[in-house]
Amino acid sequence: MKRFLPLIGFALVASLLAFGISYMRNNSMNEVPSPLIGKPAPSFRLPVLNQPERFVSNADLAGKPYLLNVFASWCFACREEHPLLMAEGRSLGIPVVGFNYKDETADATRWLQQFGDPYSVVIVDRDGAIAIDFGVYGAPESFLVDGKGIIRYKQIGPITPDVLAFELKPLLASLKGAAP
């Protein structure tokens, strides 16, 4: 029996590896359901990038939908979605609010100068406390919040052309159609 222990151990490890590979093929991390969908966005009051004396809160954004886009200068995946935000962000017809996550002011400023600034305003969550309230796993993530402050959609990972065309734009159209 002692001779078969390494073989049994190897078989267990191989089984776990096969399960992990199969699970990752069939389940995307971008499809992690958010418990906040259909619920009010967490309350926040955060300083504006490069204007630390000015604050923006969720109450300031109430009354019309907005897209809250979590980004950081250290985030490589943010560079993937940024050209799309630059090209399409303003055409959404709603404010795109930059949510700078766990970043240094100088680094975020330099990043936006280098790649462009698609945001109507950039708020700063330096310690990540508000991001925790939103259930942020990391950057980039985006939240579509309706005019009543209810989270209607969460995108984990970069916004892609398909996400924009087949998820965000139809949701925005339905929100505009439901507006009084």
XYZ file of C-alpha atoms in Angstrom, residues 42-52 54-58 60-61 66-72 96-103 105 108 112 117 119-126 130-131 134:
48
model
C -23.246 52.731 -1.435
C -23.080 56.231 -0.048
C -19.825 58.059 -0.743
C -18.229 61.469 -0.519
C -14.802 61.502 -2.153
C -12.330 64.208 -3.147
C -11.852 65.183 -6.781
C -8.489 64.351 -8.334
C -6.236 67.440 -8.281
C -8.905 69.379 -6.345
C -8.707 67.818 -2.866
C -13.743 69.697 -3.684
C -15.844 66.619 -2.932
C -18.368 64.649 -4.976
C -20.968 62.422 -3.379
C -23.546 60.035 -4.715
C -24.419 65.071 -6.244
C -24.836 62.497 -9.020
C -24.013 57.561 -14.577
C -21.278 55.038 -15.215
C -18.784 54.696 -12.371
C -15.508 53.383 -13.807
C -12.909 52.075 -11.343
C -9.382 52.599 -12.695
C -5.788 53.063 -11.529
C -18.726 58.684 -16.933
C -17.285 59.132 -13.459
C -13.694 58.059 -12.949
C -13.141 56.276 -9.648
C -9.389 56.348 -9.036
C -8.626 53.340 -6.846
C -5.673 53.008 -4.449
C -3.489 55.313 -6.506
C -2.446 61.604 -7.213
C -3.194 59.140 -11.743
C -4.738 60.641 -17.583
C -9.372 61.865 -19.794
C -14.367 61.335 -17.426
C -16.778 64.085 -16.461
C -15.116 64.025 -13.035
C -12.505 61.839 -11.333
C -12.983 60.996 -7.673
C -10.283 59.453 -5.516
C -10.544 56.465 -3.170
C -6.938 56.336 -2.026
C -15.480 52.982 -0.556
C -14.426 50.392 -3.143
C -19.070 48.580 -3.789
